[in-house]
Amino acid sequence: MFGNDISMMTSVKLWLSKTFLMKDMGNASYILGIKIYRDRSRKLIGLSQSLYVDKVLGRFQMEHSKKGFLPVRHGIHLSKSMNHKTPEAVIQISRIPYASAIRSLMYAMPCTRHDISFAVSITSRYQSNPGSEHWSAVKTVLKYLRRTKDMFLVYGGNPELLVEGYTDSDFEYDVDDRKSTSRYVFILNGRAIS
């Protein structure tokens, strides 16, 4: 629970404790693997998934890789034509946990890592038949996460609610289907929320 009315929160906790078996454990420090940082004096709250990112990097043997500067390398345009066609190459790429890596990235993306959403949306298109270039693009995202794993989202500090929205589109970005791609970001008090 959270809120500004302490007396109301106390009465709700009292009612809940009479209705359900519960224990008040104080302030939450983790929720679903997300670390919560608080700075009450400046009215800030921060969210971090650094432990989750460490687990993901370990699962895909990327914990000692080079640290990436960007989640997507400039000028990379993935397509279905980059898939492997020979039976030997298909067997080799089937040993790579491509779909598992994409799922791991998709878990972090909506919670605290909005910065990788474009890269994940591009690489997730090729889960059924990835090629080595596709896997290289996923490893680029993992390298970027290695460099930025200790960063976290910070909310608060401004008493007014200021919502901003931005959008971008690219005509025929998808090389395979020639479909347009559009993206958006909504910002609340200077922090990305969607």
mmCIF file of C-alpha atoms in Angstrom:
data_model
loop_
_atom_site.group_PDB
_atom_site.id
_atom_site.type_symbol
_atom_site.label_atom_id
_atom_site.label_comp_id
_atom_site.label_asym_id
_atom_site.label_seq_id
_atom_site.Cartn_x
_atom_site.Cartn_y
_atom_site.Cartn_z
ATOM 1 C CA MET A 1 0.000 0.000 0.000
ATOM 2 C CA PHE A 2 1.060 3.534 -0.546
ATOM 3 C CA GLY A 3 -0.508 6.927 -0.068
ATOM 4 C CA ASN A 4 -0.381 10.232 1.779
ATOM 5 C CA ASP A 5 -3.199 9.707 4.304
ATOM 6 C CA ILE A 6 -1.494 7.835 7.166
ATOM 7 C CA SER A 7 -4.669 7.469 9.261
ATOM 8 C CA MET A 8 -6.571 5.925 6.344
ATOM 9 C CA MET A 9 -3.706 3.522 5.593
ATOM 10 C CA THR A 10 -3.582 2.509 9.270
ATOM 11 C CA SER A 11 -7.314 1.783 9.331
ATOM 12 C CA VAL A 12 -7.096 -0.230 6.086
ATOM 13 C CA LYS A 13 -4.195 -2.284 7.503
ATOM 14 C CA LEU A 14 -6.189 -2.892 10.691
ATOM 15 C CA TRP A 15 -9.235 -4.040 8.701
ATOM 16 C CA LEU A 16 -7.081 -6.293 6.489
ATOM 17 C CA SER A 17 -5.397 -7.862 9.513
ATOM 18 C CA LYS A 18 -8.821 -8.719 10.992
ATOM 19 C CA THR A 19 -10.073 -10.160 7.708
ATOM 20 C CA PHE A 20 -6.928 -11.943 6.471
ATOM 21 C CA LEU A 21 -3.876 -13.546 7.992
ATOM 22 C CA MET A 22 -1.207 -10.960 7.254
ATOM 23 C CA LYS A 23 2.021 -9.470 8.500
ATOM 24 C CA ASP A 24 3.174 -5.872 8.121
ATOM 25 C CA MET A 25 6.769 -6.169 6.942
ATOM 26 C CA GLY A 26 7.390 -2.430 6.673
ATOM 27 C CA ASN A 27 8.541 -0.664 3.545
ATOM 28 C CA ALA A 28 8.998 -2.829 0.465
ATOM 29 C CA SER A 29 12.557 -3.052 -0.809
ATOM 30 C CA TYR A 30 11.862 -5.473 -3.700
ATOM 31 C CA ILE A 31 8.746 -6.135 -5.777
ATOM 32 C CA LEU A 32 8.885 -8.932 -8.381
ATOM 33 C CA GLY A 33 12.680 -8.698 -8.496
ATOM 34 C CA ILE A 34 12.680 -4.930 -8.890
ATOM 35 C CA LYS A 35 14.761 -3.085 -6.289
ATOM 36 C CA ILE A 36 13.093 0.007 -4.860
ATOM 37 C CA TYR A 37 15.229 2.985 -3.836
ATOM 38 C CA ARG A 38 13.720 5.866 -1.870
ATOM 39 C CA ASP A 39 14.880 9.398 -1.165
ATOM 40 C CA ARG A 40 12.095 10.799 0.964
ATOM 41 C CA SER A 41 13.795 14.174 1.499
ATOM 42 C CA ARG A 42 13.724 14.898 -2.258
ATOM 43 C CA LYS A 43 10.488 12.910 -2.836
ATOM 44 C CA LEU A 44 12.140 10.498 -5.279
ATOM 45 C CA ILE A 45 11.643 6.809 -5.884
ATOM 46 C CA GLY A 46 13.902 4.685 -8.083
ATOM 47 C CA LEU A 47 13.443 1.242 -9.635
ATOM 48 C CA SER A 48 16.269 -1.085 -10.660
ATOM 49 C CA GLN A 49 16.504 -4.610 -12.092
ATOM 50 C CA SER A 50 20.269 -5.000 -11.738
ATOM 51 C CA LEU A 51 20.004 -8.418 -10.042
ATOM 52 C CA TYR A 52 17.736 -9.690 -12.813
ATOM 53 C CA VAL A 53 20.112 -8.382 -15.476
ATOM 54 C CA ASP A 54 22.989 -10.184 -13.722
ATOM 55 C CA LYS A 55 20.994 -13.448 -13.834
ATOM 56 C CA VAL A 56 20.218 -12.982 -17.529
ATOM 57 C CA LEU A 57 23.847 -12.213 -18.373
ATOM 58 C CA GLY A 58 24.935 -15.333 -16.478
ATOM 59 C CA ARG A 59 22.311 -17.514 -18.192
ATOM 60 C CA PHE A 60 23.673 -16.551 -21.630
ATOM 61 C CA GLN A 61 27.376 -16.471 -20.633
ATOM 62 C CA MET A 62 27.610 -12.712 -21.215
ATOM 63 C CA GLU A 63 28.682 -11.648 -17.714
ATOM 64 C CA HIS A 64 32.306 -11.132 -18.869
ATOM 65 C CA SER A 65 31.543 -9.774 -22.335
ATOM 66 C CA LYS A 66 32.542 -6.353 -23.553
ATOM 67 C CA LYS A 67 30.214 -3.593 -22.439
ATOM 68 C CA GLY A 68 28.047 -2.238 -25.240
ATOM 69 C CA PHE A 69 27.430 1.442 -25.793
ATOM 70 C CA LEU A 70 24.045 1.189 -27.567
ATOM 71 C CA PRO A 71 21.300 -1.476 -27.598
ATOM 72 C CA VAL A 72 21.303 -1.514 -31.426
ATOM 73 C CA ARG A 73 24.312 -1.036 -33.670
ATOM 74 C CA HIS A 74 23.889 1.805 -36.143
ATOM 75 C CA GLY A 75 23.050 0.767 -39.678
ATOM 76 C CA ILE A 76 21.915 -2.771 -38.842
ATOM 77 C CA HIS A 77 18.784 -3.841 -40.716
ATOM 78 C CA LEU A 78 17.768 -7.393 -39.876
ATOM 79 C CA SER A 79 15.720 -9.413 -42.338
ATOM 80 C CA LYS A 80 14.436 -12.932 -42.981
ATOM 81 C CA SER A 81 17.055 -13.347 -45.701
ATOM 82 C CA MET A 82 19.687 -13.518 -42.942
ATOM 83 C CA ASN A 83 18.223 -16.837 -41.720
ATOM 84 C CA HIS A 84 20.291 -19.976 -42.190
ATOM 85 C CA LYS A 85 19.289 -22.160 -45.106
ATOM 86 C CA THR A 86 21.698 -25.115 -44.963
ATOM 87 C CA PRO A 87 20.751 -28.022 -42.661
ATOM 88 C CA GLU A 88 24.085 -27.791 -40.818
ATOM 89 C CA ALA A 89 23.630 -24.090 -40.111
ATOM 90 C CA VAL A 90 20.039 -24.641 -38.944
ATOM 91 C CA ILE A 91 21.224 -27.326 -36.499
ATOM 92 C CA GLN A 92 23.988 -25.048 -35.235
ATOM 93 C CA ILE A 93 21.683 -22.064 -34.663
ATOM 94 C CA SER A 94 19.030 -24.302 -33.027
ATOM 95 C CA ARG A 95 21.480 -24.857 -30.146
ATOM 96 C CA ILE A 96 21.463 -21.131 -29.414
ATOM 97 C CA PRO A 97 18.761 -20.106 -26.886
ATOM 98 C CA TYR A 98 17.493 -17.246 -29.046
ATOM 99 C CA ALA A 99 13.826 -17.325 -27.972
ATOM 100 C CA SER A 100 14.813 -17.671 -24.310
ATOM 101 C CA ALA A 101 17.029 -14.592 -24.577
ATOM 102 C CA ILE A 102 14.203 -12.627 -26.187
ATOM 103 C CA ARG A 103 11.790 -13.667 -23.394
ATOM 104 C CA SER A 104 14.328 -12.592 -20.770
ATOM 105 C CA LEU A 105 14.703 -9.196 -22.411
ATOM 106 C CA MET A 106 10.943 -8.830 -22.746
ATOM 107 C CA TYR A 107 10.526 -9.279 -18.988
ATOM 108 C CA ALA A 108 12.909 -6.426 -18.183
ATOM 109 C CA MET A 109 11.694 -4.105 -20.929
ATOM 110 C CA PRO A 110 8.294 -2.882 -19.640
ATOM 111 C CA CYS A 111 9.353 -2.664 -15.994
ATOM 112 C CA THR A 112 12.542 -0.590 -15.895
ATOM 113 C CA ARG A 113 14.313 -0.961 -19.240
ATOM 114 C CA HIS A 114 12.292 1.061 -21.739
ATOM 115 C CA ASP A 115 15.589 1.886 -23.448
ATOM 116 C CA ILE A 116 15.805 -1.587 -25.035
ATOM 117 C CA SER A 117 12.236 -1.745 -26.389
ATOM 118 C CA PHE A 118 13.128 -0.923 -29.990
ATOM 119 C CA ALA A 119 15.958 -3.471 -30.072
ATOM 120 C CA VAL A 120 13.765 -6.172 -28.536
ATOM 121 C CA SER A 121 10.893 -5.488 -30.924
ATOM 122 C CA ILE A 122 13.232 -5.808 -33.909
ATOM 123 C CA THR A 123 15.011 -8.976 -32.735
ATOM 124 C CA SER A 124 11.829 -10.691 -31.536
ATOM 125 C CA ARG A 125 10.534 -10.913 -35.113
ATOM 126 C CA TYR A 126 12.988 -13.702 -35.925
ATOM 127 C CA GLN A 127 12.363 -16.159 -33.079
ATOM 128 C CA SER A 128 11.060 -18.906 -35.348
ATOM 129 C CA ASN A 129 14.137 -19.020 -37.586
ATOM 130 C CA PRO A 130 17.022 -16.809 -36.407
ATOM 131 C CA GLY A 131 20.351 -16.431 -38.128
ATOM 132 C CA SER A 132 23.767 -15.597 -36.737
ATOM 133 C CA GLU A 133 23.241 -11.867 -37.442
ATOM 134 C CA HIS A 134 20.045 -11.984 -35.399
ATOM 135 C CA TRP A 135 21.860 -13.647 -32.496
ATOM 136 C CA SER A 136 24.612 -11.047 -32.786
ATOM 137 C CA ALA A 137 21.971 -8.309 -32.459
ATOM 138 C CA VAL A 138 20.584 -9.955 -29.286
ATOM 139 C CA LYS A 139 24.106 -10.167 -27.852
ATOM 140 C CA THR A 140 24.510 -6.446 -28.578
ATOM 141 C CA VAL A 141 21.464 -5.772 -26.386
ATOM 142 C CA LEU A 142 22.915 -7.992 -23.636
ATOM 143 C CA LYS A 143 26.260 -6.170 -23.824
ATOM 144 C CA TYR A 144 24.423 -2.867 -23.492
ATOM 145 C CA LEU A 145 22.560 -4.185 -20.446
ATOM 146 C CA ARG A 146 25.883 -5.226 -18.932
ATOM 147 C CA ARG A 147 27.133 -1.643 -19.147
ATOM 148 C CA THR A 148 23.896 -0.075 -17.884
ATOM 149 C CA LYS A 149 22.726 -2.691 -15.349
ATOM 150 C CA ASP A 150 23.257 -0.373 -12.366
ATOM 151 C CA MET A 151 21.135 2.433 -13.821
ATOM 152 C CA PHE A 152 17.584 2.820 -12.568
ATOM 153 C CA LEU A 153 14.425 4.762 -13.281
ATOM 154 C CA VAL A 154 13.744 7.658 -10.940
ATOM 155 C CA TYR A 155 10.281 9.129 -10.416
ATOM 156 C CA GLY A 156 9.117 12.115 -8.399
ATOM 157 C CA GLY A 157 10.581 15.421 -7.333
ATOM 158 C CA ASN A 158 8.070 17.618 -9.162
ATOM 159 C CA PRO A 159 4.785 18.412 -7.389
ATOM 160 C CA GLU A 160 2.987 19.080 -10.705
ATOM 161 C CA LEU A 161 2.039 16.255 -13.057
ATOM 162 C CA LEU A 162 3.454 17.064 -16.477
ATOM 163 C CA VAL A 163 2.724 14.521 -19.225
ATOM 164 C CA GLU A 164 4.575 14.677 -22.549
ATOM 165 C CA GLY A 165 4.224 12.371 -25.543
ATOM 166 C CA TYR A 166 6.532 11.803 -28.502
ATOM 167 C CA THR A 167 6.173 9.645 -31.579
ATOM 168 C CA ASP A 168 8.356 8.602 -34.480
ATOM 169 C CA SER A 169 7.680 6.565 -37.578
ATOM 170 C CA ASP A 170 9.738 5.043 -40.336
ATOM 171 C CA PHE A 171 8.153 4.299 -43.697
ATOM 172 C CA GLU A 172 9.037 0.783 -44.884
ATOM 173 C CA TYR A 173 11.579 0.067 -42.112
ATOM 174 C CA ASP A 174 10.715 -3.638 -42.087
ATOM 175 C CA VAL A 175 12.890 -4.964 -44.918
ATOM 176 C CA ASP A 176 10.886 -8.196 -45.264
ATOM 177 C CA ASP A 177 7.290 -6.942 -45.403
ATOM 178 C CA ARG A 178 7.881 -3.283 -46.281
ATOM 179 C CA LYS A 179 5.664 -2.246 -43.415
ATOM 180 C CA SER A 180 6.030 1.043 -41.645
ATOM 181 C CA THR A 181 7.242 1.085 -38.051
ATOM 182 C CA SER A 182 6.126 3.588 -35.469
ATOM 183 C CA ARG A 183 7.125 4.071 -31.858
ATOM 184 C CA TYR A 184 6.036 6.336 -29.053
ATOM 185 C CA VAL A 185 7.067 7.350 -25.560
ATOM 186 C CA PHE A 186 5.011 9.037 -22.870
ATOM 187 C CA ILE A 187 6.884 10.889 -20.164
ATOM 188 C CA LEU A 188 5.546 11.838 -16.738
ATOM 189 C CA ASN A 189 7.586 14.559 -14.982
ATOM 190 C CA GLY A 190 10.599 13.861 -17.163
ATOM 191 C CA ARG A 191 10.553 10.044 -16.732
ATOM 192 C CA ALA A 192 9.382 7.480 -19.289
ATOM 193 C CA ILE A 193 6.220 5.651 -18.222
ATOM 194 C CA SER A 194 5.140 3.992 -21.473
#
